[in-house]
mmCIF file of C-alpha atoms in Angstrom:
data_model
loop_
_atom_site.group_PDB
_atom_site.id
_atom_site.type_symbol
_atom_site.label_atom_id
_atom_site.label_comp_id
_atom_site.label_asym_id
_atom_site.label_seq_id
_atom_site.Cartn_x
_atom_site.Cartn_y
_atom_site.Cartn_z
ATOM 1 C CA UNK A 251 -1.572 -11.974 -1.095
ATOM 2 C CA UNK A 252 -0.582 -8.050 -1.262
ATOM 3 C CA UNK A 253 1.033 -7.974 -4.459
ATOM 4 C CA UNK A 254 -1.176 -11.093 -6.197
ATOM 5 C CA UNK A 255 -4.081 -8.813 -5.654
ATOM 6 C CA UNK A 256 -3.309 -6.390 -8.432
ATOM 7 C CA UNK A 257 -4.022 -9.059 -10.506
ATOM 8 C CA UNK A 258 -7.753 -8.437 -9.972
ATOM 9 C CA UNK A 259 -7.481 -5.210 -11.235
ATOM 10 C CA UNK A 260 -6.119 -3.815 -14.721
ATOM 11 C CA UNK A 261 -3.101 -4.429 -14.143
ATOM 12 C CA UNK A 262 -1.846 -3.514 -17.819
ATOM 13 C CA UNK A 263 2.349 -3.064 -17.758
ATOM 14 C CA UNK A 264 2.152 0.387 -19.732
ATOM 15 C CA UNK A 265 -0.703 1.484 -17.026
ATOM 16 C CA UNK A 266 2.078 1.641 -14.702
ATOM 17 C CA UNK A 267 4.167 3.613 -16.854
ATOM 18 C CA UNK A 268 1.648 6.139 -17.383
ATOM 19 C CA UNK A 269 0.878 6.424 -14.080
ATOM 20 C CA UNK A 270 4.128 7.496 -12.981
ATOM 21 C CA UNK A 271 4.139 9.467 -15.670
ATOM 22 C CA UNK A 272 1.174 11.485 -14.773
ATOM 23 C CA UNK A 273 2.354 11.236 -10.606
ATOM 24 C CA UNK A 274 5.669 12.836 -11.930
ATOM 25 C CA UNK A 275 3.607 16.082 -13.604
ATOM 26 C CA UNK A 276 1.627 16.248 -10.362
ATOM 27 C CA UNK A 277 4.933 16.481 -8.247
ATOM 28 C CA UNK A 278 6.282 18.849 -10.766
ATOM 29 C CA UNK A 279 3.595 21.224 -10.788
ATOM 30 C CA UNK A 280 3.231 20.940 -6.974
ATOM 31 C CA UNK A 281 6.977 22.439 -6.815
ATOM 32 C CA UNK A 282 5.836 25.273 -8.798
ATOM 33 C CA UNK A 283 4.446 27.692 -5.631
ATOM 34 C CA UNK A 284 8.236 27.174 -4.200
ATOM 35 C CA UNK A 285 9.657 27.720 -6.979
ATOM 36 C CA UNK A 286 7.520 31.140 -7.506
ATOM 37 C CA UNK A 287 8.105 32.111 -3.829
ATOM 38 C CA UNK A 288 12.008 31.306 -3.972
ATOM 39 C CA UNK A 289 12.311 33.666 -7.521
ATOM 40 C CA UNK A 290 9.901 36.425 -5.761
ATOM 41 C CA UNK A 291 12.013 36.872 -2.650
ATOM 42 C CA UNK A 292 15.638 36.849 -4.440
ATOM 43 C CA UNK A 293 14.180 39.394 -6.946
ATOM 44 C CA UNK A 294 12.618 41.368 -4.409
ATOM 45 C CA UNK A 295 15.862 41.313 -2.483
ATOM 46 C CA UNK A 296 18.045 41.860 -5.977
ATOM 47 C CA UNK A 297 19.744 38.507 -5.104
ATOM 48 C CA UNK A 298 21.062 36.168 -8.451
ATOM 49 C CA UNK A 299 19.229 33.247 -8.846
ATOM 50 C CA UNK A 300 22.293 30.736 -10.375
ATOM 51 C CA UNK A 301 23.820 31.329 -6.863
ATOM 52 C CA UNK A 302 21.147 29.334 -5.308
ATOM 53 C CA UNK A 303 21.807 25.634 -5.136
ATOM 54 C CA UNK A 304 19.416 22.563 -3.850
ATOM 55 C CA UNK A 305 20.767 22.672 -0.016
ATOM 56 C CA UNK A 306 20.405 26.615 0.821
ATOM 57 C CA UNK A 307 17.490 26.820 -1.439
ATOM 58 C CA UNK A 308 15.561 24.845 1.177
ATOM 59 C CA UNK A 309 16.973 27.338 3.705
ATOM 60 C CA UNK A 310 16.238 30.386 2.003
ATOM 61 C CA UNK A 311 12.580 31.125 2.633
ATOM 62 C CA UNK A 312 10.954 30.935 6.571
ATOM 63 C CA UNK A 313 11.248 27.332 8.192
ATOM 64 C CA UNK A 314 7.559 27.023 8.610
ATOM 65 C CA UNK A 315 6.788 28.496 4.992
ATOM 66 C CA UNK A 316 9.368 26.598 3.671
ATOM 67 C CA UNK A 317 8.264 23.755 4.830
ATOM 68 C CA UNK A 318 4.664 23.786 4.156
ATOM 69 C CA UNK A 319 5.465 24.425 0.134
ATOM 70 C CA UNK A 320 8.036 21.730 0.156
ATOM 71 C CA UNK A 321 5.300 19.290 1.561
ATOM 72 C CA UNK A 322 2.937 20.573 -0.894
ATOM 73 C CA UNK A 323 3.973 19.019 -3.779
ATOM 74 C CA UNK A 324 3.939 15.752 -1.774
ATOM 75 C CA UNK A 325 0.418 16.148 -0.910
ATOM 76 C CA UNK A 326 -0.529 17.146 -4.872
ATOM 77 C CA UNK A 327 1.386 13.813 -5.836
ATOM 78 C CA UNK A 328 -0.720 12.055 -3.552
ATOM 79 C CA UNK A 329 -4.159 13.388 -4.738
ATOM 80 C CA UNK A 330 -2.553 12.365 -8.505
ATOM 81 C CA UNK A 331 -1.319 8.957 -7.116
ATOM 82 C CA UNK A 332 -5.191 8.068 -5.713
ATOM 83 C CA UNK A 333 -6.955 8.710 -8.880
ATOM 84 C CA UNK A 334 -4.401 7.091 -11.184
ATOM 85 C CA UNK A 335 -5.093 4.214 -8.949
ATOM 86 C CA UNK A 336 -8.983 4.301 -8.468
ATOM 87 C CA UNK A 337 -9.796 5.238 -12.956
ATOM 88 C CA UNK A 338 -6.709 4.186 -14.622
ATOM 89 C CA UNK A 339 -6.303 0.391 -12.253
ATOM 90 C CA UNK A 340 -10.158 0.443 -11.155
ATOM 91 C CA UNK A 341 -8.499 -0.455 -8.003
ATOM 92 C CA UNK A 342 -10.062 0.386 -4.515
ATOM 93 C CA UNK A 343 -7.413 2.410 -1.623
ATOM 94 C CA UNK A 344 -8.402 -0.653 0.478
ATOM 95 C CA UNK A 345 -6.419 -3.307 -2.417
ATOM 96 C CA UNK A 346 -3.768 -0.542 -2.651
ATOM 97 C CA UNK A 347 -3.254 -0.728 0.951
ATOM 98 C CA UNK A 348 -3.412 -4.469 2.508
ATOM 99 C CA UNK A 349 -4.296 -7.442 1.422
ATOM 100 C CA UNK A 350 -6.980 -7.340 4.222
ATOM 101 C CA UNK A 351 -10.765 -6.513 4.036
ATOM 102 C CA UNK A 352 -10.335 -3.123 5.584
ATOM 103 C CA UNK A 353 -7.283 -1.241 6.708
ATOM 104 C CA UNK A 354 -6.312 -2.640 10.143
ATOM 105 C CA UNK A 355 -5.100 0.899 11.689
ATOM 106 C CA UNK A 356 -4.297 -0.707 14.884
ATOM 107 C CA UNK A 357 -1.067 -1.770 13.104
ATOM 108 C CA UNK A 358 -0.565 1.803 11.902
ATOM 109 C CA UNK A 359 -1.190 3.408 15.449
ATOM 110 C CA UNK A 360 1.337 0.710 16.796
ATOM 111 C CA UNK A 361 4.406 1.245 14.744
ATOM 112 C CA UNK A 362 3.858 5.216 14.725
ATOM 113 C CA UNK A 363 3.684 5.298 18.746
ATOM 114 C CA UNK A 364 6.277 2.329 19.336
ATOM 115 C CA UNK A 365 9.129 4.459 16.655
ATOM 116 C CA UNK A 366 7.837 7.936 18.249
ATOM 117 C CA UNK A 367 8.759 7.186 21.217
ATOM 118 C CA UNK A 368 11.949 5.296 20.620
ATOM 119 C CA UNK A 369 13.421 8.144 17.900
ATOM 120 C CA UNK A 370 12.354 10.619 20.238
ATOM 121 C CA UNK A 371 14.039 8.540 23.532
ATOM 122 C CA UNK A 372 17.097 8.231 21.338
ATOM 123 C CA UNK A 373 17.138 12.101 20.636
ATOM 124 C CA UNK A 374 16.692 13.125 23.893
ATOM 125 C CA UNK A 375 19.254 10.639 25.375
ATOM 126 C CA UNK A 376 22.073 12.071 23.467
ATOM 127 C CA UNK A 377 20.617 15.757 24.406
ATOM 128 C CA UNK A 378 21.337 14.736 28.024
ATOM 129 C CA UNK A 379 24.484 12.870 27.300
ATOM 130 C CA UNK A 380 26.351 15.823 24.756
ATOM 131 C CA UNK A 381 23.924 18.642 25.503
ATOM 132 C CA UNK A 382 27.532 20.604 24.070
ATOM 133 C CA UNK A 383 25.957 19.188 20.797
ATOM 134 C CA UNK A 384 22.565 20.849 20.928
ATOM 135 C CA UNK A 385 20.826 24.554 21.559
ATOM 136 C CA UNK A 386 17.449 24.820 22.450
ATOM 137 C CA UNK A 387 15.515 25.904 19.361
ATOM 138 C CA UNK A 388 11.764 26.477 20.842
ATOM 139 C CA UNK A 389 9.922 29.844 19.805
ATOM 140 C CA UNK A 390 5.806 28.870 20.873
ATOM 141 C CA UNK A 391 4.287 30.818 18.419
ATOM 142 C CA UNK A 392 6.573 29.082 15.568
ATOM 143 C CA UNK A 393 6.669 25.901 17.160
ATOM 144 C CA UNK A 394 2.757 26.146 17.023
ATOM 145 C CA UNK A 395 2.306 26.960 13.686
ATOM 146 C CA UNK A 396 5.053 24.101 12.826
ATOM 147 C CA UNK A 397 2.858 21.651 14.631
ATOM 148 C CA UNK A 398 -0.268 22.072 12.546
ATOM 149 C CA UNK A 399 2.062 22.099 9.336
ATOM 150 C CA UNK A 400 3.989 19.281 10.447
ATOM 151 C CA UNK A 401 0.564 17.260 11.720
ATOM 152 C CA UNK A 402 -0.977 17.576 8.587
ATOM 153 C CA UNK A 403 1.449 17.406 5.870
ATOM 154 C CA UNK A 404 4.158 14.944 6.854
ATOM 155 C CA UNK A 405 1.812 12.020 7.136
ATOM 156 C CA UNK A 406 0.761 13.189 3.589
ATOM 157 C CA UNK A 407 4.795 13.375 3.087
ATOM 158 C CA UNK A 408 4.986 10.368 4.726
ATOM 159 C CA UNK A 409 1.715 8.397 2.694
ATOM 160 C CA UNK A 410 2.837 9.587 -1.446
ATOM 161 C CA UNK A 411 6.221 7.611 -0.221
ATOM 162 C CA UNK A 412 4.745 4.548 0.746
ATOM 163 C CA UNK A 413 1.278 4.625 -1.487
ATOM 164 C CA UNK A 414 4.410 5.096 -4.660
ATOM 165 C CA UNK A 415 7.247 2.802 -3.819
ATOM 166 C CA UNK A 416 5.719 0.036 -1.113
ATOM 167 C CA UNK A 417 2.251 0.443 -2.556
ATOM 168 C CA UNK A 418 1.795 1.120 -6.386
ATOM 169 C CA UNK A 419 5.142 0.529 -7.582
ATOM 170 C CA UNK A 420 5.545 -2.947 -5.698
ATOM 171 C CA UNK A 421 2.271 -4.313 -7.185
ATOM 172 C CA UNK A 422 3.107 -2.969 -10.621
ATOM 173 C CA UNK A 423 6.441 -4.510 -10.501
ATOM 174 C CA UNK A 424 5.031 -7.948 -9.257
ATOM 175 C CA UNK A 425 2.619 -8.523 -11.033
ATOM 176 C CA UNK A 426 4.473 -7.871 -14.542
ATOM 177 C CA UNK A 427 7.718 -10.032 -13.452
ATOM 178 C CA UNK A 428 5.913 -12.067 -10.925
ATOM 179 C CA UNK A 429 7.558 -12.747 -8.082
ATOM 180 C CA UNK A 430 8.712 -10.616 -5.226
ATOM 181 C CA UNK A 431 12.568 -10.122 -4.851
ATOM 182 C CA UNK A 432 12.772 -7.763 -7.749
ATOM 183 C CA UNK A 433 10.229 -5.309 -6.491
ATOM 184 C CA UNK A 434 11.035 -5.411 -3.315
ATOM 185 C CA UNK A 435 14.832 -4.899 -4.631
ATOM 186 C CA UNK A 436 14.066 -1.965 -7.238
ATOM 187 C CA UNK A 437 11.606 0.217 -4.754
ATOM 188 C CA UNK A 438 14.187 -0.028 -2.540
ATOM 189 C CA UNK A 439 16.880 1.268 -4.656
ATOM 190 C CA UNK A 440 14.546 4.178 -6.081
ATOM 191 C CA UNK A 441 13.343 4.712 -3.209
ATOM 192 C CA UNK A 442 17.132 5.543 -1.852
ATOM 193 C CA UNK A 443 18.243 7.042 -4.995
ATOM 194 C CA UNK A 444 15.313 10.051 -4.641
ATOM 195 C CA UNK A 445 16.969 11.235 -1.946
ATOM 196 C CA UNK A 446 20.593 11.985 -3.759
ATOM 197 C CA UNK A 447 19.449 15.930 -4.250
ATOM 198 C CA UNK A 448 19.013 15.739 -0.190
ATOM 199 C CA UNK A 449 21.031 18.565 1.301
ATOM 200 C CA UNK A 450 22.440 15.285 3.733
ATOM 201 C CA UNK A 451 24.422 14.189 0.931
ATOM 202 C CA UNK A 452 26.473 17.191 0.683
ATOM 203 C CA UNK A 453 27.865 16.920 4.530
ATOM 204 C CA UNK A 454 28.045 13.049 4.765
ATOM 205 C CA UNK A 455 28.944 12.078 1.313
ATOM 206 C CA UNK A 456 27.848 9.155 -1.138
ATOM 207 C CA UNK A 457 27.798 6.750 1.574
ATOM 208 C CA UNK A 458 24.412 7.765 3.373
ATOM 209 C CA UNK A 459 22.962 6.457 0.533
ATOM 210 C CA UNK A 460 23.393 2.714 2.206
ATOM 211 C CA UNK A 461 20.578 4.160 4.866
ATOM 212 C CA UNK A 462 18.474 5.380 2.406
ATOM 213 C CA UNK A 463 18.349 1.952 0.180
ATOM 214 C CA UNK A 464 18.338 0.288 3.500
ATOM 215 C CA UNK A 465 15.483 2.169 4.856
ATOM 216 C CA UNK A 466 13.573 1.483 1.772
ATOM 217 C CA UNK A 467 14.254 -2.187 1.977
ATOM 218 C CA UNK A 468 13.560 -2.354 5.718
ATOM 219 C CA UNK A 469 9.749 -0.586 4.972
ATOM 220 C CA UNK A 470 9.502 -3.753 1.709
ATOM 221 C CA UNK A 471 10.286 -6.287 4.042
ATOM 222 C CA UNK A 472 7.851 -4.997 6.355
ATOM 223 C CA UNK A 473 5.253 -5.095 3.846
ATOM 224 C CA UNK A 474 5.967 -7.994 2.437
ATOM 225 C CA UNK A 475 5.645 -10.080 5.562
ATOM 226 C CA UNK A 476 2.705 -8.328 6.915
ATOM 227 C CA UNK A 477 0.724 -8.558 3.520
ATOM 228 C CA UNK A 478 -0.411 -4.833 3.681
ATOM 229 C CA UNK A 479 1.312 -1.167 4.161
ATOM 230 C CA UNK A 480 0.018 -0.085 7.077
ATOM 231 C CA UNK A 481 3.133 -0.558 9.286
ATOM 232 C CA UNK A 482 5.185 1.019 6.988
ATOM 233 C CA UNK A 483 2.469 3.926 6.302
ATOM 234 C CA UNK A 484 3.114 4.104 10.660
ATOM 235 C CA UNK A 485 6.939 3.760 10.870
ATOM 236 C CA UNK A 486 7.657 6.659 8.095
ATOM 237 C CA UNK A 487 4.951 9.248 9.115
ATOM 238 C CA UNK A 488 6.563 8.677 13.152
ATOM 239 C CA UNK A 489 9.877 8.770 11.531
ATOM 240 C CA UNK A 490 9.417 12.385 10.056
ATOM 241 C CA UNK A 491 6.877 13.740 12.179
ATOM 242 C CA UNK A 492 8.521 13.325 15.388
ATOM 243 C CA UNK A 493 12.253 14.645 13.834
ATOM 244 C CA UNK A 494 10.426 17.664 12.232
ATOM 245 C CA UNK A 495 8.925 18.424 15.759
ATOM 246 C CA UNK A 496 11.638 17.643 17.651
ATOM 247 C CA UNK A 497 15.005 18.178 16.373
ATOM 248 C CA UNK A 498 16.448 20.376 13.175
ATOM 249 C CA UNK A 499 20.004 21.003 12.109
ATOM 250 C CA UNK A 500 21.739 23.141 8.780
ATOM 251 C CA UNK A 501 22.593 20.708 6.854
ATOM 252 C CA UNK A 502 19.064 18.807 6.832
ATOM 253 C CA UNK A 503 16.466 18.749 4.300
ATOM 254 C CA UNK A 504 14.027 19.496 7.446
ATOM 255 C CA UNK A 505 15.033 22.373 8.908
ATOM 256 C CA UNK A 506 12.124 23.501 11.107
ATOM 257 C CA UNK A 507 11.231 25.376 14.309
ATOM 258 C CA UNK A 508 11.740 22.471 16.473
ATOM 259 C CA UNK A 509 12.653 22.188 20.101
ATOM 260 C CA UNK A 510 16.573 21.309 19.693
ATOM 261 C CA UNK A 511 18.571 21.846 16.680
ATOM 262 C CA UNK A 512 21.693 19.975 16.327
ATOM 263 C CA UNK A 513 24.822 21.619 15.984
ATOM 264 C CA UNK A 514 27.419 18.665 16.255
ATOM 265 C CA UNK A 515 29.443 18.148 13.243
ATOM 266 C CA UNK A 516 27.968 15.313 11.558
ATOM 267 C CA UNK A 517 30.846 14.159 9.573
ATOM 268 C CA UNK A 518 32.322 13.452 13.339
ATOM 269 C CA UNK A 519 29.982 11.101 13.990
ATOM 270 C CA UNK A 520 31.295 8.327 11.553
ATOM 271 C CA UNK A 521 29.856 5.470 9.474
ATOM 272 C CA UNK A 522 27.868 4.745 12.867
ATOM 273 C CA UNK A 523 24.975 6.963 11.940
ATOM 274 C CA UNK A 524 24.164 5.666 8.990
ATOM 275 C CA UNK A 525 25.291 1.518 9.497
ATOM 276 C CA UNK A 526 23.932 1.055 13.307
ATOM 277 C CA UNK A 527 20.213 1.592 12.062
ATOM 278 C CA UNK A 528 20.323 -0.368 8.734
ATOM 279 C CA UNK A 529 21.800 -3.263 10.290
ATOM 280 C CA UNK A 530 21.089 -3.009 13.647
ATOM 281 C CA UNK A 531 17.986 -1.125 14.573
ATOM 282 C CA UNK A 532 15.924 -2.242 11.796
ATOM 283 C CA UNK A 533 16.451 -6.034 12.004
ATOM 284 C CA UNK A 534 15.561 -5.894 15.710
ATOM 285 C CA UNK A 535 12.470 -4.173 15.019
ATOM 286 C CA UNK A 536 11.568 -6.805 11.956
ATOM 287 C CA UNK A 537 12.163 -9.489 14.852
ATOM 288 C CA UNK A 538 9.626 -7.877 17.397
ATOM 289 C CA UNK A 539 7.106 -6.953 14.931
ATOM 290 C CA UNK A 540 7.531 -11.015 13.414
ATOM 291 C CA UNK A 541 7.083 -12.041 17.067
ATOM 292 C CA UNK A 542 3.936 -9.799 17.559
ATOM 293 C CA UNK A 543 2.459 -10.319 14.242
ATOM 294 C CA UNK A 544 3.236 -13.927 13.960
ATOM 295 C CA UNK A 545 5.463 -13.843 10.958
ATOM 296 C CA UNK A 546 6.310 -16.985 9.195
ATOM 297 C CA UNK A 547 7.484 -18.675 5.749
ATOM 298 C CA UNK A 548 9.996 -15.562 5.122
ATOM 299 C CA UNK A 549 11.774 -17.417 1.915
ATOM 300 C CA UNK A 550 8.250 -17.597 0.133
ATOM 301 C CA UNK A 551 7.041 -13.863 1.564
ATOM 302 C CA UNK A 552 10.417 -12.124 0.176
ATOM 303 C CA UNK A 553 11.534 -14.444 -2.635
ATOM 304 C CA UNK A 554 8.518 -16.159 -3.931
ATOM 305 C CA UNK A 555 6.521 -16.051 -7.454
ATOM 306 C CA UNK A 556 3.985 -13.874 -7.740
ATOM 307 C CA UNK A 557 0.827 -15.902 -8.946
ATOM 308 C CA UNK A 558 -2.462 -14.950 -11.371
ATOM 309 C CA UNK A 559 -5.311 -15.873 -8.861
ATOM 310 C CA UNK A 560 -8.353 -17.149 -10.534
ATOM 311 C CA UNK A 561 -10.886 -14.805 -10.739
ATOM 312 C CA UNK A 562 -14.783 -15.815 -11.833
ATOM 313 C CA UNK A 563 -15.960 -13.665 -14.472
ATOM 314 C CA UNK A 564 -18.392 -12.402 -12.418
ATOM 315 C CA UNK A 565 -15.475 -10.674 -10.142
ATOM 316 C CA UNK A 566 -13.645 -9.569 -13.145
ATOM 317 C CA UNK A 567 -17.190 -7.497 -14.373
ATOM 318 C CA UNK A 568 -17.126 -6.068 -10.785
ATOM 319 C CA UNK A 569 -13.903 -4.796 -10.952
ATOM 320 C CA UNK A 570 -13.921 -0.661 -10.802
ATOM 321 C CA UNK A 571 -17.247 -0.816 -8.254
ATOM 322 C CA UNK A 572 -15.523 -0.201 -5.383
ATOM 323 C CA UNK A 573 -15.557 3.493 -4.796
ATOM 324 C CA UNK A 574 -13.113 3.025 -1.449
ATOM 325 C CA UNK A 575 -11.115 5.811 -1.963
#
């Protein structure tokens, strides 16, 4: 099983603690070229620093430059992440990954395509239906460069996300208080809680944070009952990748050179936004995906104990061989 497999690895509770610990100083000092750049320009333009909150600060500097140094300390946390895994676990990315033998990147391919298109259909059906609510945003040379940005550092966004929280994280917890409600339940939770500094906060309140949580328990669930990440590693990277592209607005944390950019007043929109995914959307994608994949035994998948497999000696020597990283 995904989570039982840590077990074959060291699997040591305070590993896990220093792990995030060193992931954490990764992120940090990934956030340090922003940083620099944001200080640089307001000096440069004799600007005061303490007037700069979280929301315009991710506004301040070029779309495409800003967002290639906000991804950046994604990508850094990711590089940290891997090797935690591979010298401080002796795991291999395959265990961190699936419970299969290799990564089955059909799944991934399926879930990015089959959410691409329907975020994207959904976007473009309310351009047609309120196109009061949009302006056409599209500049080729920017939209260019945002492509190659976007192509390369979302799913890298997109990947630290899941490897932490559906990945590390969810074995860690498992395996110390063996079984799998709790881990599914506190990834999901930190997971939504991360994005509180998100300049979406500010325009739609406290409440978006029920999307957030419930995104992050929508991509356990899918784990969980697929034994292995790689539809959630699909459905994220779509999830951002085709937004960045496609559509921006003010008052989000990706505000890009996209085609449209969305000038509707969110807060008009109502608890729809934010309730009709979580508890609509979601759980009739988990029932297509169950039908597809053959899904069964959800009580024992979501809420069962988390076993010590037995492992011959021999195994337990090998562990730390596999260089599949």
């Amino acid at each position: 099983m995904y989570i039982a497999q840590a077990f074959n690895t060291l699997h040591d509770w305070w590993r896990y603690i220093v792990g995030v610990v060193i992931v954490v100083i990764a992120v940090t000092l990934g956030q340090i070229p922003f940083t620099v750049t944001v200080i640089v320009k307001m000096n440069m333009e004799g600007e005061n620093m303490m007037e700069l909150n979280q929301s315009n600060m991710m506004s301040y500097l070029e779309p495409n430059l800003n967002l290639f140094l906000m991804l950046l300390s994604f990508a850094v946390g990711l590089i940290a992440l891997l090797v935690v895994v591979k010298y401080l676990h002796k795991q291999s990315f395959t265990q961190l990954t699936t419970s299969r033998k290799q990564i089955d990147w059909k799944r991934f391919w399926f879930i990015f395509f089959f959410w691409g298109v329907i975020s994207s259909g959904m976007v473009l059906a309310d351009y047609y239906m309120a196109p009061e609510n949009y302006e056409i945003n599209f500049k080729l040379v920017p939209f260019v460069i945002l492509s190659v940005i976007a192509i390369i550092f979302v799913p890298l966004q997109t990947s630290f996300e899941e490897y932490l929280f559906r990945g590390y994280l969810m074995q860690g917890i498992g395996v110390v208080v063996k079984n799998k409600w709790v881990p599914l339940i506190i990834t999901s939770v930190v997971f939504g809680l991360l994005h509180i500094a998100n300049p979406e906060v500010d325009k739609l309140g406290p409440m978006i944070m029920v999307y957030y949580i419930g995104t992050g328990l929508f991509l356990g669930i899918m784990t969980l009952m697929d034994e292995g990440m790689e539809l959630s590693l699909g459905f994220h990277a779509a999830n951002n990748l085709f937004t960045a592209l496609l559509v921006t607005a003010d008052w989000t944390a990706f505000q890009t050179h996209s085609i449209l950019k969305d000038m509707s007043d969110p807060s008009e929109a109502g608890l729809s936004e934010i309730f009709v995914p979580v508890f609509v959307v979601f759980p009739i994608i988990l029932f297509i995906l169950s039908k597809i994949y053959k899904w069964t035994n959800w009580k024992e998948k979501l809420f069962g104990t988390v076993e010590d497999p037995i492992v011959e000696p021999s195994a337990i020597d090998s562990i730390g061989s596999d260089t599949d990283i």
